[in-house]
């Protein structure tokens, strides 16, 4: 079993997929992990749309590859489209009182759960923010009132060994207040 620390190192943005299809049950396991994420006032302001067939996958690619971006998605067989749902009234009011946008944080935490579960299941993911929201609404039939936050490319990775992480040193991002 992969330890949590190893899983953190294993999860990386996968930009090289074998092109093999992925069992829908594996994708649903990722969504279940996303479902179990914490959220402000347990509001759970997210919805996942899963695409796991070539016709719809191509529609998603069309929506994330403008200006020659995300070309790696050509060989990615499956995608999750993540929308932000209205927070519960309690969470919405509490966030406003504190001048925060908790729902957006909540979606991010949930997406992290999805990606970590995928890594644990031997799948690669890449979170994609470079997307044409209007086109996704239109091509995938996602209701216009749902704010599309992210797409998650999901598939079998070519690389077996994770890259080393490029990150700021811990001293730069953390101050221990004494
Ligand atoms: C909100 C968000 C949007 C992102 N959008 C893209 C994207 O459109 N295309 C892409 O290739 N990577 C995208 N990434 C992946 C980041 O580039 C990547 O997470 C970062 O460079 C760290 O690398 P790692 O994920 O391999 O550890 C995105 C990541 C996040 C969190």
PDB file of C-alpha atoms and ligand atoms in Angstrom:
ATOM      1  CA  UNK A   1       0.000   0.000   0.000  1.00  0.00           C
ATOM      2  CA  UNK A   2       1.312   3.467  -0.912  1.00  0.00           C
ATOM      3  CA  UNK A   3       1.905   5.639   2.129  1.00  0.00           C
ATOM      4  CA  UNK A   4       0.307   9.076   2.088  1.00  0.00           C
ATOM      5  CA  UNK A   5       3.742  10.738   1.827  1.00  0.00           C
ATOM      6  CA  UNK A   6       4.603   8.585  -1.190  1.00  0.00           C
ATOM      7  CA  UNK A   7       1.217   9.307  -2.763  1.00  0.00           C
ATOM      8  CA  UNK A   8       1.886  13.044  -2.508  1.00  0.00           C
ATOM      9  CA  UNK A   9       5.126  12.504  -4.454  1.00  0.00           C
ATOM     10  CA  UNK A  10       3.464  10.162  -6.950  1.00  0.00           C
ATOM     11  CA  UNK A  11       0.670  12.607  -7.864  1.00  0.00           C
ATOM     12  CA  UNK A  12       1.879  14.871 -10.614  1.00  0.00           C
ATOM     13  CA  UNK A  13       0.446  16.526 -13.684  1.00  0.00           C
ATOM     14  CA  UNK A  14       0.442  13.800 -16.299  1.00  0.00           C
ATOM     15  CA  UNK A  15       0.985  15.086 -19.828  1.00  0.00           C
ATOM     16  CA  UNK A  16       1.749  11.748 -21.456  1.00  0.00           C
ATOM     17  CA  UNK A  17      -0.972   9.107 -21.687  1.00  0.00           C
ATOM     18  CA  UNK A  18      -0.814   5.631 -23.206  1.00  0.00           C
ATOM     19  CA  UNK A  19      -4.193   6.146 -24.893  1.00  0.00           C
ATOM     20  CA  UNK A  20      -5.646   3.007 -23.262  1.00  0.00           C
ATOM     21  CA  UNK A  21      -9.237   3.244 -22.127  1.00  0.00           C
ATOM     22  CA  UNK A  22     -10.020   3.512 -18.420  1.00  0.00           C
ATOM     23  CA  UNK A  23     -12.666   1.540 -16.607  1.00  0.00           C
ATOM     24  CA  UNK A  24     -15.518   3.834 -15.574  1.00  0.00           C
ATOM     25  CA  UNK A  25     -15.530   2.228 -12.111  1.00  0.00           C
ATOM     26  CA  UNK A  26     -11.992   3.591 -11.538  1.00  0.00           C
ATOM     27  CA  UNK A  27     -13.170   7.079 -12.465  1.00  0.00           C
ATOM     28  CA  UNK A  28     -16.114   6.726 -10.102  1.00  0.00           C
ATOM     29  CA  UNK A  29     -13.701   5.780  -7.315  1.00  0.00           C
ATOM     30  CA  UNK A  30     -11.946   9.126  -7.913  1.00  0.00           C
ATOM     31  CA  UNK A  31     -15.282  10.946  -7.818  1.00  0.00           C
ATOM     32  CA  UNK A  32     -16.139   9.159  -4.587  1.00  0.00           C
ATOM     33  CA  UNK A  33     -12.876  10.423  -3.043  1.00  0.00           C
ATOM     34  CA  UNK A  34     -13.787  13.918  -4.295  1.00  0.00           C
ATOM     35  CA  UNK A  35     -17.238  13.531  -2.727  1.00  0.00           C
ATOM     36  CA  UNK A  36     -15.676  12.822   0.671  1.00  0.00           C
ATOM     37  CA  UNK A  37     -13.658  16.057   0.708  1.00  0.00           C
ATOM     38  CA  UNK A  38     -14.271  18.636   3.440  1.00  0.00           C
ATOM     39  CA  UNK A  39     -16.099  21.867   2.616  1.00  0.00           C
ATOM     40  CA  UNK A  40     -17.224  24.983   4.462  1.00  0.00           C
ATOM     41  CA  UNK A  41     -20.360  24.152   6.494  1.00  0.00           C
ATOM     42  CA  UNK A  42     -20.282  20.786   4.668  1.00  0.00           C
ATOM     43  CA  UNK A  43     -21.811  22.643   1.739  1.00  0.00           C
ATOM     44  CA  UNK A  44     -20.244  20.304  -0.908  1.00  0.00           C
ATOM     45  CA  UNK A  45     -20.592  22.909  -3.679  1.00  0.00           C
ATOM     46  CA  UNK A  46     -19.339  20.755  -6.549  1.00  0.00           C
ATOM     47  CA  UNK A  47     -20.566  18.537  -9.321  1.00  0.00           C
ATOM     48  CA  UNK A  48     -18.540  16.152 -11.491  1.00  0.00           C
ATOM     49  CA  UNK A  49     -19.381  15.370 -15.111  1.00  0.00           C
ATOM     50  CA  UNK A  50     -17.501  12.293 -16.290  1.00  0.00           C
ATOM     51  CA  UNK A  51     -16.617  11.803 -19.936  1.00  0.00           C
ATOM     52  CA  UNK A  52     -15.279   8.361 -20.858  1.00  0.00           C
ATOM     53  CA  UNK A  53     -16.154   7.799 -24.509  1.00  0.00           C
ATOM     54  CA  UNK A  54     -14.201   8.942 -27.554  1.00  0.00           C
ATOM     55  CA  UNK A  55     -16.901  11.168 -29.053  1.00  0.00           C
ATOM     56  CA  UNK A  56     -17.416  13.246 -25.925  1.00  0.00           C
ATOM     57  CA  UNK A  57     -13.698  13.116 -25.048  1.00  0.00           C
ATOM     58  CA  UNK A  58     -12.969  14.782 -28.401  1.00  0.00           C
ATOM     59  CA  UNK A  59     -15.540  17.467 -27.583  1.00  0.00           C
ATOM     60  CA  UNK A  60     -13.728  18.145 -24.299  1.00  0.00           C
ATOM     61  CA  UNK A  61     -10.366  18.324 -26.131  1.00  0.00           C
ATOM     62  CA  UNK A  62     -11.845  20.898 -28.508  1.00  0.00           C
ATOM     63  CA  UNK A  63     -12.665  23.035 -25.453  1.00  0.00           C
ATOM     64  CA  UNK A  64      -9.236  22.910 -23.786  1.00  0.00           C
ATOM     65  CA  UNK A  65      -6.821  23.157 -26.712  1.00  0.00           C
ATOM     66  CA  UNK A  66      -7.342  26.679 -28.061  1.00  0.00           C
ATOM     67  CA  UNK A  67      -4.126  28.578 -28.812  1.00  0.00           C
ATOM     68  CA  UNK A  68      -2.333  25.241 -29.142  1.00  0.00           C
ATOM     69  CA  UNK A  69      -2.542  24.525 -25.419  1.00  0.00           C
ATOM     70  CA  UNK A  70      -2.939  21.148 -23.744  1.00  0.00           C
ATOM     71  CA  UNK A  71      -1.960  19.162 -26.857  1.00  0.00           C
ATOM     72  CA  UNK A  72      -1.130  16.218 -24.579  1.00  0.00           C
ATOM     73  CA  UNK A  73      -4.882  15.724 -24.118  1.00  0.00           C
ATOM     74  CA  UNK A  74      -5.013  14.128 -27.601  1.00  0.00           C
ATOM     75  CA  UNK A  75      -4.105  10.787 -26.027  1.00  0.00           C
ATOM     76  CA  UNK A  76      -6.103  11.224 -22.844  1.00  0.00           C
ATOM     77  CA  UNK A  77      -9.206   8.999 -22.913  1.00  0.00           C
ATOM     78  CA  UNK A  78     -11.245  10.427 -20.032  1.00  0.00           C
ATOM     79  CA  UNK A  79     -12.064  13.741 -18.423  1.00  0.00           C
ATOM     80  CA  UNK A  80     -13.883  15.058 -15.388  1.00  0.00           C
ATOM     81  CA  UNK A  81     -15.516  18.454 -15.754  1.00  0.00           C
ATOM     82  CA  UNK A  82     -15.937  20.092 -12.371  1.00  0.00           C
ATOM     83  CA  UNK A  83     -18.577  22.725 -11.790  1.00  0.00           C
ATOM     84  CA  UNK A  84     -19.179  24.880  -8.767  1.00  0.00           C
ATOM     85  CA  UNK A  85     -22.637  24.545  -7.310  1.00  0.00           C
ATOM     86  CA  UNK A  86     -24.333  27.227  -5.226  1.00  0.00           C
ATOM     87  CA  UNK A  87     -23.147  26.907  -1.624  1.00  0.00           C
ATOM     88  CA  UNK A  88     -25.780  26.241   1.013  1.00  0.00           C
ATOM     89  CA  UNK A  89     -27.291  29.434   2.386  1.00  0.00           C
ATOM     90  CA  UNK A  90     -25.400  29.009   5.663  1.00  0.00           C
ATOM     91  CA  UNK A  91     -22.030  28.586   3.897  1.00  0.00           C
ATOM     92  CA  UNK A  92     -22.776  31.444   1.513  1.00  0.00           C
ATOM     93  CA  UNK A  93     -23.682  33.872   4.287  1.00  0.00           C
ATOM     94  CA  UNK A  94     -20.758  32.778   6.490  1.00  0.00           C
ATOM     95  CA  UNK A  95     -18.319  33.257   3.592  1.00  0.00           C
ATOM     96  CA  UNK A  96     -19.716  36.723   2.875  1.00  0.00           C
ATOM     97  CA  UNK A  97     -19.383  37.732   6.517  1.00  0.00           C
ATOM     98  CA  UNK A  98     -15.712  36.754   6.351  1.00  0.00           C
ATOM     99  CA  UNK A  99     -15.135  38.217   2.836  1.00  0.00           C
ATOM    100  CA  UNK A 100     -14.167  34.802   1.557  1.00  0.00           C
ATOM    101  CA  UNK A 101     -14.990  32.644  -1.430  1.00  0.00           C
ATOM    102  CA  UNK A 102     -15.116  29.309   0.313  1.00  0.00           C
ATOM    103  CA  UNK A 103     -16.978  27.492  -2.447  1.00  0.00           C
ATOM    104  CA  UNK A 104     -14.030  27.933  -4.792  1.00  0.00           C
ATOM    105  CA  UNK A 105     -11.647  26.632  -2.112  1.00  0.00           C
ATOM    106  CA  UNK A 106     -13.984  23.686  -1.545  1.00  0.00           C
ATOM    107  CA  UNK A 107     -13.910  22.745  -5.223  1.00  0.00           C
ATOM    108  CA  UNK A 108     -10.101  22.842  -5.157  1.00  0.00           C
ATOM    109  CA  UNK A 109      -9.885  20.540  -2.137  1.00  0.00           C
ATOM    110  CA  UNK A 110     -12.314  18.133  -3.761  1.00  0.00           C
ATOM    111  CA  UNK A 111     -10.279  18.120  -6.982  1.00  0.00           C
ATOM    112  CA  UNK A 112      -7.143  17.325  -4.946  1.00  0.00           C
ATOM    113  CA  UNK A 113      -8.964  14.314  -3.470  1.00  0.00           C
ATOM    114  CA  UNK A 114      -9.888  13.150  -6.980  1.00  0.00           C
ATOM    115  CA  UNK A 115      -6.299  13.434  -8.203  1.00  0.00           C
ATOM    116  CA  UNK A 116      -4.790  11.687  -5.180  1.00  0.00           C
ATOM    117  CA  UNK A 117      -7.240   8.802  -5.496  1.00  0.00           C
ATOM    118  CA  UNK A 118      -6.397   8.556  -9.192  1.00  0.00           C
ATOM    119  CA  UNK A 119      -2.677   8.371  -8.349  1.00  0.00           C
ATOM    120  CA  UNK A 120      -3.403   5.676  -5.784  1.00  0.00           C
ATOM    121  CA  UNK A 121      -5.283   3.718  -8.473  1.00  0.00           C
ATOM    122  CA  UNK A 122      -2.370   4.006 -10.917  1.00  0.00           C
ATOM    123  CA  UNK A 123      -4.008   6.702 -13.044  1.00  0.00           C
ATOM    124  CA  UNK A 124      -2.458   9.949 -14.196  1.00  0.00           C
ATOM    125  CA  UNK A 125      -4.287  13.257 -13.990  1.00  0.00           C
ATOM    126  CA  UNK A 126      -3.767  16.813 -15.098  1.00  0.00           C
ATOM    127  CA  UNK A 127      -5.875  19.605 -13.677  1.00  0.00           C
ATOM    128  CA  UNK A 128      -6.787  21.927 -16.536  1.00  0.00           C
ATOM    129  CA  UNK A 129      -7.796  25.528 -16.044  1.00  0.00           C
ATOM    130  CA  UNK A 130      -7.166  26.548 -19.668  1.00  0.00           C
ATOM    131  CA  UNK A 131     -10.679  25.949 -20.914  1.00  0.00           C
ATOM    132  CA  UNK A 132     -13.371  27.562 -23.016  1.00  0.00           C
ATOM    133  CA  UNK A 133     -16.251  27.607 -20.594  1.00  0.00           C
ATOM    134  CA  UNK A 134     -18.952  28.631 -23.079  1.00  0.00           C
ATOM    135  CA  UNK A 135     -17.876  25.907 -25.477  1.00  0.00           C
ATOM    136  CA  UNK A 136     -17.923  23.278 -22.713  1.00  0.00           C
ATOM    137  CA  UNK A 137     -21.455  24.306 -21.755  1.00  0.00           C
ATOM    138  CA  UNK A 138     -22.550  24.066 -25.343  1.00  0.00           C
ATOM    139  CA  UNK A 139     -20.744  20.915 -26.505  1.00  0.00           C
ATOM    140  CA  UNK A 140     -21.217  18.835 -23.354  1.00  0.00           C
ATOM    141  CA  UNK A 141     -24.695  20.085 -22.449  1.00  0.00           C
ATOM    142  CA  UNK A 142     -23.669  21.379 -19.041  1.00  0.00           C
ATOM    143  CA  UNK A 143     -26.314  23.729 -17.631  1.00  0.00           C
ATOM    144  CA  UNK A 144     -25.452  27.377 -18.346  1.00  0.00           C
ATOM    145  CA  UNK A 145     -25.938  28.415 -14.709  1.00  0.00           C
ATOM    146  CA  UNK A 146     -23.205  26.067 -13.490  1.00  0.00           C
ATOM    147  CA  UNK A 147     -19.792  27.734 -13.232  1.00  0.00           C
ATOM    148  CA  UNK A 148     -17.205  25.420 -14.779  1.00  0.00           C
ATOM    149  CA  UNK A 149     -14.080  25.622 -12.632  1.00  0.00           C
ATOM    150  CA  UNK A 150     -11.778  22.896 -13.903  1.00  0.00           C
ATOM    151  CA  UNK A 151     -11.355  19.930 -16.194  1.00  0.00           C
ATOM    152  CA  UNK A 152      -9.316  16.949 -14.988  1.00  0.00           C
ATOM    153  CA  UNK A 153      -7.643  14.879 -17.701  1.00  0.00           C
ATOM    154  CA  UNK A 154      -7.508  11.269 -16.487  1.00  0.00           C
ATOM    155  CA  UNK A 155      -5.843   8.231 -18.021  1.00  0.00           C
ATOM    156  CA  UNK A 156      -3.087   5.647 -17.850  1.00  0.00           C
ATOM    157  CA  UNK A 157       0.294   7.410 -17.596  1.00  0.00           C
ATOM    158  CA  UNK A 158       3.259   6.498 -19.808  1.00  0.00           C
ATOM    159  CA  UNK A 159       5.863   7.357 -17.151  1.00  0.00           C
ATOM    160  CA  UNK A 160       6.202   4.958 -14.259  1.00  0.00           C
ATOM    161  CA  UNK A 161       8.632   7.096 -12.251  1.00  0.00           C
ATOM    162  CA  UNK A 162       7.390  10.437 -10.899  1.00  0.00           C
ATOM    163  CA  UNK A 163       9.404  13.573 -11.708  1.00  0.00           C
ATOM    164  CA  UNK A 164      11.019  15.436  -8.858  1.00  0.00           C
ATOM    165  CA  UNK A 165       8.890  18.352  -7.689  1.00  0.00           C
ATOM    166  CA  UNK A 166       9.770  21.933  -8.526  1.00  0.00           C
ATOM    167  CA  UNK A 167       8.621  23.876  -5.498  1.00  0.00           C
ATOM    168  CA  UNK A 168       9.507  26.924  -3.407  1.00  0.00           C
ATOM    169  CA  UNK A 169      11.608  26.082  -0.342  1.00  0.00           C
ATOM    170  CA  UNK A 170       9.618  25.547   2.828  1.00  0.00           C
ATOM    171  CA  UNK A 171      11.206  28.612   4.499  1.00  0.00           C
ATOM    172  CA  UNK A 172       9.726  30.789   1.754  1.00  0.00           C
ATOM    173  CA  UNK A 173       6.178  29.556   2.195  1.00  0.00           C
ATOM    174  CA  UNK A 174       6.066  29.025   5.938  1.00  0.00           C
ATOM    175  CA  UNK A 175       6.716  31.169   8.972  1.00  0.00           C
ATOM    176  CA  UNK A 176       6.568  29.646  12.417  1.00  0.00           C
ATOM    177  CA  UNK A 177       5.117  32.376  14.590  1.00  0.00           C
ATOM    178  CA  UNK A 178       6.824  32.464  17.975  1.00  0.00           C
TER     179      UNK A 178
HETATM  180  C1  LIG B   1      -6.008  25.402 -11.128  1.00  0.00           C
HETATM  181  C2  LIG B   1      -4.981  24.708 -11.990  1.00  0.00           C
HETATM  182  C3  LIG B   1      -5.023  24.872 -13.364  1.00  0.00           C
HETATM  183  C4  LIG B   1      -4.091  24.208 -14.183  1.00  0.00           C
HETATM  184  N1  LIG B   1      -4.205  24.306 -15.547  1.00  0.00           N
HETATM  185  C5  LIG B   1      -3.347  23.597 -16.327  1.00  0.00           C
HETATM  186  C6  LIG B   1      -3.531  23.562 -17.751  1.00  0.00           C
HETATM  187  O1  LIG B   1      -4.446  24.158 -18.322  1.00  0.00           O
HETATM  188  N2  LIG B   1      -2.649  22.826 -18.477  1.00  0.00           N
HETATM  189  C7  LIG B   1      -1.627  22.126 -17.903  1.00  0.00           C
HETATM  190  O2  LIG B   1      -0.878  21.465 -18.633  1.00  0.00           O
HETATM  191  N3  LIG B   1      -1.453  22.110 -16.558  1.00  0.00           N
HETATM  192  C8  LIG B   1      -2.296  22.816 -15.762  1.00  0.00           C
HETATM  193  N4  LIG B   1      -2.154  22.770 -14.391  1.00  0.00           N
HETATM  194  C9  LIG B   1      -1.082  21.945 -13.789  1.00  0.00           C
HETATM  195  C10 LIG B   1       0.043  22.783 -13.157  1.00  0.00           C
HETATM  196  O3  LIG B   1       0.832  23.334 -14.170  1.00  0.00           O
HETATM  197  C11 LIG B   1       0.856  21.870 -12.217  1.00  0.00           C
HETATM  198  O4  LIG B   1       0.039  21.414 -11.174  1.00  0.00           O
HETATM  199  C12 LIG B   1       2.072  22.562 -11.606  1.00  0.00           C
HETATM  200  O5  LIG B   1       2.993  22.951 -12.599  1.00  0.00           O
HETATM  201  C13 LIG B   1       2.803  21.641 -10.619  1.00  0.00           C
HETATM  202  O6  LIG B   1       3.223  20.439 -11.243  1.00  0.00           O
HETATM  203  P1  LIG B   1       2.728  18.995 -10.767  1.00  0.00           P
HETATM  204  O7  LIG B   1       1.225  18.998 -10.796  1.00  0.00           O
HETATM  205  O8  LIG B   1       3.296  18.042 -11.785  1.00  0.00           O
HETATM  206  O9  LIG B   1       3.236  18.730  -9.387  1.00  0.00           O
HETATM  207  C14 LIG B   1      -3.071  23.416 -13.581  1.00  0.00           C
HETATM  208  C15 LIG B   1      -3.050  23.246 -12.182  1.00  0.00           C
HETATM  209  C16 LIG B   1      -4.001  23.866 -11.397  1.00  0.00           C
HETATM  210  C17 LIG B   1      -3.966  23.615  -9.908  1.00  0.00           C
END
